[in-house]
Coordinates of C-alpha atoms in Angstrom, one line a residue:
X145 CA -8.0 -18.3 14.8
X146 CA -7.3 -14.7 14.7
X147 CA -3.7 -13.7 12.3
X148 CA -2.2 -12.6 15.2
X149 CA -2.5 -16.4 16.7
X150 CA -1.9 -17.8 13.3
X151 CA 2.1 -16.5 13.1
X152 CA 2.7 -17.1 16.8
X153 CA 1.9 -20.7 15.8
X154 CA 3.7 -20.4 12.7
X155 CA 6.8 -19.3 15.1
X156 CA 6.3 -22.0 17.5
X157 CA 6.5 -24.7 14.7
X158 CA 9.6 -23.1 13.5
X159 CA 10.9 -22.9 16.7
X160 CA 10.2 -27.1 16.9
X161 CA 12.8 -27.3 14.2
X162 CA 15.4 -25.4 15.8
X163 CA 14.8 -27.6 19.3
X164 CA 15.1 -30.7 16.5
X165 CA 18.5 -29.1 15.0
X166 CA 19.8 -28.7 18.0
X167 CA 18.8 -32.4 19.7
X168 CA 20.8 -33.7 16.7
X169 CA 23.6 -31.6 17.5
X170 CA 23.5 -29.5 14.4
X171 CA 26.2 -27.1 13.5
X172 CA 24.0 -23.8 12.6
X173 CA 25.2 -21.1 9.7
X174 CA 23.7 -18.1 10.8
X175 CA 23.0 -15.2 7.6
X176 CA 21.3 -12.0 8.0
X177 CA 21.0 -8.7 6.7
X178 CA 23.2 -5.8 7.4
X179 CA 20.7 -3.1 8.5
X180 CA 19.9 -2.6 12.0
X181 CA 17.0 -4.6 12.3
X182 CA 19.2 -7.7 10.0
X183 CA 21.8 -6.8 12.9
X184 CA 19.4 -7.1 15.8
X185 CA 17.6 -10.0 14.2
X186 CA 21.3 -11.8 14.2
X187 CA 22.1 -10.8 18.0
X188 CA 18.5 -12.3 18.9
X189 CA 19.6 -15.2 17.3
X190 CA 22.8 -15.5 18.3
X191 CA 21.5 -15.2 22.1
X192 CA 19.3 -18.2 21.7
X193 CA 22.0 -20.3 20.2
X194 CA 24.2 -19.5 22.7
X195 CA 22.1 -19.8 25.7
X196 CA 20.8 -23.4 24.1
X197 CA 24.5 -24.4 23.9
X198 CA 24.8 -24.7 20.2
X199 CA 27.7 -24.4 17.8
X200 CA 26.8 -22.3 15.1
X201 CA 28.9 -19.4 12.8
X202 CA 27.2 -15.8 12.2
X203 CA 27.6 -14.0 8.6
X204 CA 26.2 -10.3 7.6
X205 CA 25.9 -9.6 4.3
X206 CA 24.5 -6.9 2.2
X207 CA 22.5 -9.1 -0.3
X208 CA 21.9 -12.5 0.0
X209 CA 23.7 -13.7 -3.8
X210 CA 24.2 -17.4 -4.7
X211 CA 27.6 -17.0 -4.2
X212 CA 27.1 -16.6 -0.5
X213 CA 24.9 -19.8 -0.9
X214 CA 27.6 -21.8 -3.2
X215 CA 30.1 -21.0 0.0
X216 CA 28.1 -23.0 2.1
X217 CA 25.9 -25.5 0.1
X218 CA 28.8 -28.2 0.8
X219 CA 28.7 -27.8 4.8
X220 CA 27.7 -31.6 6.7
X221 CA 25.5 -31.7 9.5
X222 CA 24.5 -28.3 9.5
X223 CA 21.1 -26.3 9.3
X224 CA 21.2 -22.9 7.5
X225 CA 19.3 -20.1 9.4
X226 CA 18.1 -17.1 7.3
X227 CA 17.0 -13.8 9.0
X228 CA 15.9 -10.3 7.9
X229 CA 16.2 -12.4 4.6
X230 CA 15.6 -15.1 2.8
X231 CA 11.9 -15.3 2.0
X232 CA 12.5 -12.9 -1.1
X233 CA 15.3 -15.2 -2.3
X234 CA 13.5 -18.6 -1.9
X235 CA 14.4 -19.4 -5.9
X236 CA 18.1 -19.2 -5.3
X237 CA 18.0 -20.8 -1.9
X238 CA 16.2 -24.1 -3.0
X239 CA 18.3 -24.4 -6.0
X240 CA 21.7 -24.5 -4.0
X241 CA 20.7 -26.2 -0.2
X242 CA 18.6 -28.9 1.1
X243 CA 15.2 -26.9 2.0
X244 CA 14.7 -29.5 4.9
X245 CA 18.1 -27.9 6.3
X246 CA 17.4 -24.2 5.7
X247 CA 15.2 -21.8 8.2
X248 CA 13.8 -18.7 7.3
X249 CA 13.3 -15.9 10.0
X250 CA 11.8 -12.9 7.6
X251 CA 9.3 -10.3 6.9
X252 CA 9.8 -9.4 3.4
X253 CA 7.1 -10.9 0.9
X254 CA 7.9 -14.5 -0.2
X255 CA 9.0 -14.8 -3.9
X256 CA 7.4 -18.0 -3.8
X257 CA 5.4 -21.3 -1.9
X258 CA 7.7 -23.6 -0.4
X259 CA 8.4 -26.9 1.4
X260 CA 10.9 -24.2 3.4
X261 CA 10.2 -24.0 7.2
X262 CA 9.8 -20.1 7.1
X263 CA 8.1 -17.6 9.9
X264 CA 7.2 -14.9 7.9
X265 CA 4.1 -12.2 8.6
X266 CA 2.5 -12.3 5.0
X267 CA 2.1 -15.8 5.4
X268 CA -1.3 -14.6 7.5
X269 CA -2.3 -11.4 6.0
X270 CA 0.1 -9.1 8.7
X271 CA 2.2 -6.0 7.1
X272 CA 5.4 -6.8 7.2
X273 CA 6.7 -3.3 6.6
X274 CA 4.8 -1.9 9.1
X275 CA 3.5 -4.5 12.1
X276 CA 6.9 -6.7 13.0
X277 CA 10.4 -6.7 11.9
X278 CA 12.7 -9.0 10.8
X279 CA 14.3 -8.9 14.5
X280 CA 10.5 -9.4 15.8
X281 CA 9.8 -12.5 14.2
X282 CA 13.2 -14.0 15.2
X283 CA 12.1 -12.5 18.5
X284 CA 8.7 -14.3 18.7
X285 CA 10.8 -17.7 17.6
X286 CA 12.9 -17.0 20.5
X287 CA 10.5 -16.7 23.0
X288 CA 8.8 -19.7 21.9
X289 CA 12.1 -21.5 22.4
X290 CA 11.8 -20.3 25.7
X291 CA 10.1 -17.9 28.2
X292 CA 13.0 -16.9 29.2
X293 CA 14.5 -15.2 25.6
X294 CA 11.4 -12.7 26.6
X295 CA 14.3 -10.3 27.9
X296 CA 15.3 -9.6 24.3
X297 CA 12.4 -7.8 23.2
X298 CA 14.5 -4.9 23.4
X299 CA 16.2 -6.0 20.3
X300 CA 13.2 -6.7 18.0
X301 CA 12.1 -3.0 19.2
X302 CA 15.2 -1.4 18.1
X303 CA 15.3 -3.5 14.7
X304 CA 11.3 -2.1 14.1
X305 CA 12.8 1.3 14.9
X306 CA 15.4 1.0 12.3
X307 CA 13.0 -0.1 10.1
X308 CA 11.1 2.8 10.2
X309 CA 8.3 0.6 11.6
X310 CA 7.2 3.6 14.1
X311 CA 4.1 4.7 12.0
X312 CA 1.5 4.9 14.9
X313 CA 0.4 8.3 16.4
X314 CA 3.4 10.2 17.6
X315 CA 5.7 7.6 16.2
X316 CA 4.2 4.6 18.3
X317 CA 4.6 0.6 17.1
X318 CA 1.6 -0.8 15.8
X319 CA 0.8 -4.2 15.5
X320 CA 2.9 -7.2 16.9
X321 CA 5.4 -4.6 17.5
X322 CA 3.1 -3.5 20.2
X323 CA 2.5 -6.6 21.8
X324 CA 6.6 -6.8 22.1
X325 CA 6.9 -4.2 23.4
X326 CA 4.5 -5.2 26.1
X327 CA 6.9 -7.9 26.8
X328 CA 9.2 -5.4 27.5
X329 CA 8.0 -3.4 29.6
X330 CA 6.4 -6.8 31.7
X331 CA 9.3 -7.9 31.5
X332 CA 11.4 -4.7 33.4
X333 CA 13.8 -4.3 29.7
X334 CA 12.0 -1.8 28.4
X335 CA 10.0 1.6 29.1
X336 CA 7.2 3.9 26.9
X337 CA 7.2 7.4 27.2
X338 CA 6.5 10.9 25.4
X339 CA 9.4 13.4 24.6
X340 CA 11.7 15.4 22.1
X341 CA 12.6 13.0 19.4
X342 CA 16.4 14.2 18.8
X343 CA 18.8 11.6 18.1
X344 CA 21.1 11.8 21.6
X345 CA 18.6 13.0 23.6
X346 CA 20.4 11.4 26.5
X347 CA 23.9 11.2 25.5
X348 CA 24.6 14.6 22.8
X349 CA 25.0 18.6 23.6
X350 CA 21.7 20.2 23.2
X351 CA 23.5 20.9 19.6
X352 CA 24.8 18.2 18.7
X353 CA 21.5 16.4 19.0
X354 CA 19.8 19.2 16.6
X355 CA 22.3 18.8 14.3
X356 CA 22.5 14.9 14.2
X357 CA 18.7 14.7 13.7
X358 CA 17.8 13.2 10.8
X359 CA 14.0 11.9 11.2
X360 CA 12.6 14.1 10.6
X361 CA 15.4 16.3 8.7
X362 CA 15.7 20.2 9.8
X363 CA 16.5 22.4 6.6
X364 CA 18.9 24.5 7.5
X365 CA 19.6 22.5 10.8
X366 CA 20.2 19.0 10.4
X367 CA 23.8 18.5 9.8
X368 CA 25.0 22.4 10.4
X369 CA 26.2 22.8 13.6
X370 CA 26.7 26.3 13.8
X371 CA 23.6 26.8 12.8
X372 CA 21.9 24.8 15.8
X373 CA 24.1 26.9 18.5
X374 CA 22.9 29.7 17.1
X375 CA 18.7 28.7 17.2
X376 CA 19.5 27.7 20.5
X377 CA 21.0 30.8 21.6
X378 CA 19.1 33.3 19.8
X379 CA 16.0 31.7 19.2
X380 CA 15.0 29.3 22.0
X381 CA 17.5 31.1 24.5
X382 CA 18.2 28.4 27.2
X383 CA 21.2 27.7 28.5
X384 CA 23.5 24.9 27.2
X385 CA 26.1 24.6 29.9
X386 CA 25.6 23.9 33.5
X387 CA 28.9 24.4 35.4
X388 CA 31.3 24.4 32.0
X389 CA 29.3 21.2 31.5
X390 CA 27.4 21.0 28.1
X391 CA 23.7 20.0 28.8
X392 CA 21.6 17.3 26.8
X393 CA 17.5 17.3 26.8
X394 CA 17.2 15.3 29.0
X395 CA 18.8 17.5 31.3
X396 CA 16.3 20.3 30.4
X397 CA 13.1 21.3 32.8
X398 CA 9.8 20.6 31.3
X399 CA 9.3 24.2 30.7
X400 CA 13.2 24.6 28.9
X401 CA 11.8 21.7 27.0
X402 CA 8.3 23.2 26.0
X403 CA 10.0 25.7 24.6
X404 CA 12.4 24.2 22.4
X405 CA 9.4 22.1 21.0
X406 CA 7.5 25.3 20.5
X407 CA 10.6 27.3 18.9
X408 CA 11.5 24.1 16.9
X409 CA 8.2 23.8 15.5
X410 CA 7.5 27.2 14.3
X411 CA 10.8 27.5 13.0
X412 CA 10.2 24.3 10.7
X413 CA 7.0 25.6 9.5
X414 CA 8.0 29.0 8.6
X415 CA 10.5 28.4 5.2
X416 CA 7.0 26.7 4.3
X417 CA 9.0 23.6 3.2
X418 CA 7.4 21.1 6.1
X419 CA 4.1 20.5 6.7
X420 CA 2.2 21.0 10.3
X421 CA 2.4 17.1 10.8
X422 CA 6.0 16.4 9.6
X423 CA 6.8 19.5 12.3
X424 CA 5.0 18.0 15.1
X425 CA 6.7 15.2 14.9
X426 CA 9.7 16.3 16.8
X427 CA 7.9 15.0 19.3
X428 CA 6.6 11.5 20.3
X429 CA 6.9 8.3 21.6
X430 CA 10.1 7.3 22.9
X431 CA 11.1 3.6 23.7
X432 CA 14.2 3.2 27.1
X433 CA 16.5 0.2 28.1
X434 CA 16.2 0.8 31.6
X435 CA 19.1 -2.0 32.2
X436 CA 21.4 0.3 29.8
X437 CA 23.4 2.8 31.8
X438 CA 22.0 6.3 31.9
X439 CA 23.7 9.1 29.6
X440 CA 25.0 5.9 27.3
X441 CA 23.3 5.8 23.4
X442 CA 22.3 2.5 24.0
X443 CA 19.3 3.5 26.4
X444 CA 17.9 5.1 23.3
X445 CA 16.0 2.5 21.2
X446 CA 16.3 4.5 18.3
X447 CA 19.6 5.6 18.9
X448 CA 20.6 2.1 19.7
X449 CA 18.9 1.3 16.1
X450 CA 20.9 4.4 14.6
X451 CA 24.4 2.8 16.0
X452 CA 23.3 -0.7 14.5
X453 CA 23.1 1.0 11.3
X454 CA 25.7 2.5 11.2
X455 CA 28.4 -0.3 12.0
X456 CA 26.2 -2.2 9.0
X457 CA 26.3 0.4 6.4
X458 CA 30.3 1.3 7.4
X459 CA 31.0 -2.4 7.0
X460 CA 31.2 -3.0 10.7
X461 CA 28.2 -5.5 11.3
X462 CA 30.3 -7.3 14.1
X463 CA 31.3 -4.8 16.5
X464 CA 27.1 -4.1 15.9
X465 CA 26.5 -8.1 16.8
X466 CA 29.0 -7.7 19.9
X467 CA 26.7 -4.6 21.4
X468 CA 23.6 -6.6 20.5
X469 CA 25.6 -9.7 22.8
X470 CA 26.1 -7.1 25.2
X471 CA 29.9 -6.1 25.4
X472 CA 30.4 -2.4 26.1
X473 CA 33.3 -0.5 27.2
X474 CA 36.3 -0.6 24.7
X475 CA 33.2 -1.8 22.0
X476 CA 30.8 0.6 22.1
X477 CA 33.4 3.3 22.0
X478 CA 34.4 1.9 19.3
X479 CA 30.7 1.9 17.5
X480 CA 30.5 5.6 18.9
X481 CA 33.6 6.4 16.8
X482 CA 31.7 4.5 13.9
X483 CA 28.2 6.1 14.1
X484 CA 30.6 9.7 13.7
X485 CA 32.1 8.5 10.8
X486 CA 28.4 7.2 9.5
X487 CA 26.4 10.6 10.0
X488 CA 29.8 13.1 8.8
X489 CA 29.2 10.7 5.4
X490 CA 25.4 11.3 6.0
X491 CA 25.9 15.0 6.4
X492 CA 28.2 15.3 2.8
X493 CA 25.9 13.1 0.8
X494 CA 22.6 15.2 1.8
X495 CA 25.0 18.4 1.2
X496 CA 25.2 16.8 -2.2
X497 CA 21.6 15.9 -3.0
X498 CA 19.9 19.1 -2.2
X499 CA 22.2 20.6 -5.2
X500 CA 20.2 21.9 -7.8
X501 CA 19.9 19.2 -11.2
X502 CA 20.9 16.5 -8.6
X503 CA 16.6 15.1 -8.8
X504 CA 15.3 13.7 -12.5
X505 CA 11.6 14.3 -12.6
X506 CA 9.4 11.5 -14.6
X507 CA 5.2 11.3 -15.0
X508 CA 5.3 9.1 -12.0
X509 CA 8.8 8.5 -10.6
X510 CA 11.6 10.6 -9.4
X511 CA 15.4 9.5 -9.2
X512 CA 19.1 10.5 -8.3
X513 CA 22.4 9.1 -9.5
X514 CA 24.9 8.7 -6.8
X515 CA 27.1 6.8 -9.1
X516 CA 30.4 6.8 -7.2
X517 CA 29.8 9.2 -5.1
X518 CA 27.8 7.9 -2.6
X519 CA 28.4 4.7 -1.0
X520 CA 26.3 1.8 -2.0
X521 CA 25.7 0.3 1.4
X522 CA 24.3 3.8 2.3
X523 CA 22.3 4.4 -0.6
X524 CA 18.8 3.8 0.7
X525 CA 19.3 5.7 3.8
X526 CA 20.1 8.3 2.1
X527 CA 16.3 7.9 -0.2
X528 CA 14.4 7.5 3.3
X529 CA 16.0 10.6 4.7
X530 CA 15.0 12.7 1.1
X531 CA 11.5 11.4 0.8
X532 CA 10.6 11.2 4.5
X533 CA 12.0 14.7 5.3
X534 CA 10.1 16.5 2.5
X535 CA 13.9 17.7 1.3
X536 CA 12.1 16.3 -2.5
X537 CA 9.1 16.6 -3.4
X538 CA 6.6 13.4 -1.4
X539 CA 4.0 13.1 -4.5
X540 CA 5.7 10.7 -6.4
X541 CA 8.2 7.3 -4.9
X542 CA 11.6 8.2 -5.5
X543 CA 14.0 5.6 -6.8
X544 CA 18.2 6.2 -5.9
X545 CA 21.3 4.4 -7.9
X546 CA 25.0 3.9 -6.5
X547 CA 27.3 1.6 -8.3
X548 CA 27.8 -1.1 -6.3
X549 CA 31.1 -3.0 -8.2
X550 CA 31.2 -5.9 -10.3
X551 CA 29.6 -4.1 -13.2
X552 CA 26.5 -3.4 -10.9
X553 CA 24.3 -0.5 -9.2
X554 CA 22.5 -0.5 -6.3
X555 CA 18.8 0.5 -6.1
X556 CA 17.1 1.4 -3.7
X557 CA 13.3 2.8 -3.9
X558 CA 11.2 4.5 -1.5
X559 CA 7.6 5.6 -1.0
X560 CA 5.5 7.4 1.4
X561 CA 2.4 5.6 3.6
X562 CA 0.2 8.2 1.4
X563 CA 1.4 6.5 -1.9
X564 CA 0.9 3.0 -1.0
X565 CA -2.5 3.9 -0.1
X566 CA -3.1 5.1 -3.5
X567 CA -2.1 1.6 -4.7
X568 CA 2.0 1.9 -5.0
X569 CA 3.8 -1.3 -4.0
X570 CA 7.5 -0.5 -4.8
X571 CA 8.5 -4.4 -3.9
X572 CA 6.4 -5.8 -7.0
X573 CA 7.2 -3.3 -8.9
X574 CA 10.7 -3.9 -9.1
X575 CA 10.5 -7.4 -8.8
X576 CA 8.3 -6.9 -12.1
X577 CA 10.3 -4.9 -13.4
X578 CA 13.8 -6.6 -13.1
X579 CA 12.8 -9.2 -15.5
X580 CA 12.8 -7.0 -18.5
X581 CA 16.2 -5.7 -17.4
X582 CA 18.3 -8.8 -17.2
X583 CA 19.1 -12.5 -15.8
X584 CA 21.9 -10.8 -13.7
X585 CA 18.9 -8.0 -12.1
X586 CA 17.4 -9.5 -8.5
X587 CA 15.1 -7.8 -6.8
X588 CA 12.9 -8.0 -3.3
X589 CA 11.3 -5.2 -0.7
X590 CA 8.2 -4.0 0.8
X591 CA 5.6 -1.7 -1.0
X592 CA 7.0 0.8 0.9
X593 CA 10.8 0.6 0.5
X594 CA 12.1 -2.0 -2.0
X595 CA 15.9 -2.5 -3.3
X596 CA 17.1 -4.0 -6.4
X597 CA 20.7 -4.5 -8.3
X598 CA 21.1 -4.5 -11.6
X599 CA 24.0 -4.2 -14.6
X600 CA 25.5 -1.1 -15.0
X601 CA 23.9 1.1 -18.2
X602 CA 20.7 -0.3 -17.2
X603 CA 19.2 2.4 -15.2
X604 CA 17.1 4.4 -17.5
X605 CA 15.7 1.4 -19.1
X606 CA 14.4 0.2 -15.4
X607 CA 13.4 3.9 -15.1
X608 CA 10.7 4.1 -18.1
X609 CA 9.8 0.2 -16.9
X610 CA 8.8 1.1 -13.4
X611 CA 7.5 4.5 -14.5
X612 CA 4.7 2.5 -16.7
X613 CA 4.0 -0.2 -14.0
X614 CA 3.7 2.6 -10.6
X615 CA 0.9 4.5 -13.4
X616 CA -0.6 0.6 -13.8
X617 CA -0.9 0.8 -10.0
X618 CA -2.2 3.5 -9.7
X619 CA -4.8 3.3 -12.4
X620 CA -6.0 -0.1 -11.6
X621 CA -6.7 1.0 -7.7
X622 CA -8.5 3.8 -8.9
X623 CA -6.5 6.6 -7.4
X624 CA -6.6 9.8 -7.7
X625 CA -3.6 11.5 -9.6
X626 CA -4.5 14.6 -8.0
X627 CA -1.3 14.9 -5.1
X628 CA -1.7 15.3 -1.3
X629 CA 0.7 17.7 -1.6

């Protein structure tokens, strides 16, 4: 039985005990992660409650803590639904709820074996970080509930895209991913094409979608407005009105639009700080909700993803469920107004990290202190953007701090595909590395992106223990310390 079988079987026996649950009439506690895909993975679910006619109550949370378990460990007749979590936190589940009662809907690494009924890719050798989301397996349970739940593949595609699960050529899914989307697109929801990969392609001034493009960042343009109007109208020289009306780019001709692509990429390669490939990648594979109204963000998968986020990491996650359950109008404005807010915060914190000092080299780390400054919840974001974008140097992972309250910080750590092919695995790592630290530390992620909290005053001593372990890694995969770079 090939892998890919193996978890679609693993999802239909999960799927069994949710059928079982709600037979018995089971009240069902919802918890998921407050990210886009945790956000998509919760409207998924939420849509096959509803449409099966069960009662059930929806919580987001930005780490799943025992005290979130302690809150509900007392709850009669009910079955306790984890997604986008929950398989790096099977310890603290088993230890406070029944694990007959408890579901697990993830795609992190499990922390352990368990008696758990859990769908989870690395249960059958598939990368979690890179072949399905924490939305897509929720999505695969759903359509094994029924046929029918095959019209949210939409969904699991934009919680892959905020996942950053888009590593195929020109930013295609790969994997499971791909099969969804396959779904999709049988299924009339969704639509694969080619284009300009600037965030409000559809919705934004020509402008405004430079400046709020953050994957991959533009020195000099990302963020600066003025800056954009000007490339545009100096540079590229097309025109960004049509009757007093401001254009977007996908109101451009093909030719208008070969030439911003041709502008765009010579102007990233010549300050020499991006690489041919990072350049090129302004343009790629874009994924459409055909049933979402043209000229909306929401026809966008990745700016659908990008509004998920944002409601998330501005502690909104329920306006983001209620667009997942489909209300618009007075809601989605409301989100717009949001995902402003989100990138102007964006905008100031990478302002502040491109200061010079603001980067602490080590042998084989590299880290940044938001401390107050930046806002824990956005923390990581703000890593993926700095590593991703070249904006700091991409030969070593880079690990980023934010005090998070109660005494605690906020990690978050981040590597590129080049360093985990030289052996890096940033979710062991830490969880390795957490037990030196303290009984408070927790810890859980993907080789590729990883978070952890730990107590306050802490920091440099989980600095010098990871720095040893990554040079471990690397050492006992035999890589190279020479850098791609």
């Amino acid at each position: 039985m090939s892998k890919f079988l193996k978890i679609y079987e693993n999802c239909k026996q999960v799927s069994e005990k949710i059928l079982e649950a709600r037979e018995k009439d089971l009240f069902f506690r919802v918890i998921s992660h407050l990210d886009a895909d945790g956000i998509a993975a919760a409207g998924i679910t939420s849509h096959f409650l509803l449409r099966m006619g069960a009662n059930f109550h929806l919580r987001i949370v930005q780490q799943l803590r025992e005290e979130n378990l302690r809150e509900i460990q007392e709850s009669k007749e009910s079955i306790f639904v984890f997604t986008d979590l929950g398989s790096g936190q099977i310890g603290i589940i088993e230890k406070n709820l029944p694990p007959e009662s408890v579901i697990i809907m993830d795609h992190h690494p499990p922390e352990k074996e368990t008696t758990i009924h859990q769908a989870n890719p690395h249960l059958w050798d598939i990368n979690g970080a890179t072949e399905i989301s924490g939305a897509g397996i929720t999505y695969l349970v759903a359509k094994s509930i029924d046929n029918s739940n095959m019209d949210l593949a939409p969904l699991a595609v934009v919680g892959a895209l905020g996942d950053r699960q888009d590593k195929g050529e020109q930013h295609r899914l790969n994997g499971i991913n791909a099969e969804i989307v396959k779904d999709g697109i049988n299924k009339g929801v969704l639509e694969e094409t080619t284009g300009i990969r600037l965030f409000g392609r559809e919705t934004r001034p020509i402008a405004t979608a430079l400046e709020y493009t953050t994957d991959p960042f533009i020195p000099g343009l990302s963020g600066n407005h003025g800056a954009c109007l000007k490339f545009l109208t100096d540079t590229v020289k097309i025109p960004l009105k049509t009757n007093n009306s401001w254009r977007t780019i996908s109101d451009l001709s093909q030719e208008e639009k070969t030439k911003l692509v041709s502008e765009l990429i010579q102007y990233m390669l010549g300050p020499g700080e991006m690489t041919s490939e990072e350049a090129q990648s302004i343009v790629g594979v874009i994924y459409i909700l055909p049933k979402e109204e043209k000229q909306t963000p929401l026809r966008d998968a990745r700016e659908y993803s990008a509004l998920l986020n944002a409601c998330g990491r501005m502690k909104k996650p329920g306006l983001g469920v209620a667009i997942c359950l489909g209300d618009r109008k007075k809601t989605l404005e409301e989100v717009e107004n949001v995902a402003t807010d989100y990138r102007e915060k964006l905008s100031g914190y990478m302002g502040w990290l491109i200061k010079p000092g603001t980067i602490t080299q080590m042998e084989h780390l590299q880290s940044f202190h938001g401390g107050k400054v930046i806002d824990d919840r956005i923390i990581g974001t703000i890593a993926s953007i700095a590593i991703s974008s070249g904006i700091i140097p991409q030969d070593k992972p880079v690990l980023a701090f934010a005090e998070s309250g109660e005494d605690m910080v906020k990690v978050s750590a981040r590597a590129t595909d080049y360093q985990v092919q030289r052996g890096i695995d940033l979710g062991a790592a830490l969880r390795s590395a957490v037990k030196e630290i303290s009984s408070e530390a927790t810890a859980g992620g993907h080789n590729i992106a990883a978070g952890a909290h730990i107590p306050i005053g802490t920091e440099t001593k989980l600095l010098q223990i990871l720095n040893k372990i990554i040079k471990n890694q690397l050492g006992e995969n035999g890589a190279s310390n020479e850098s791609k770079y």
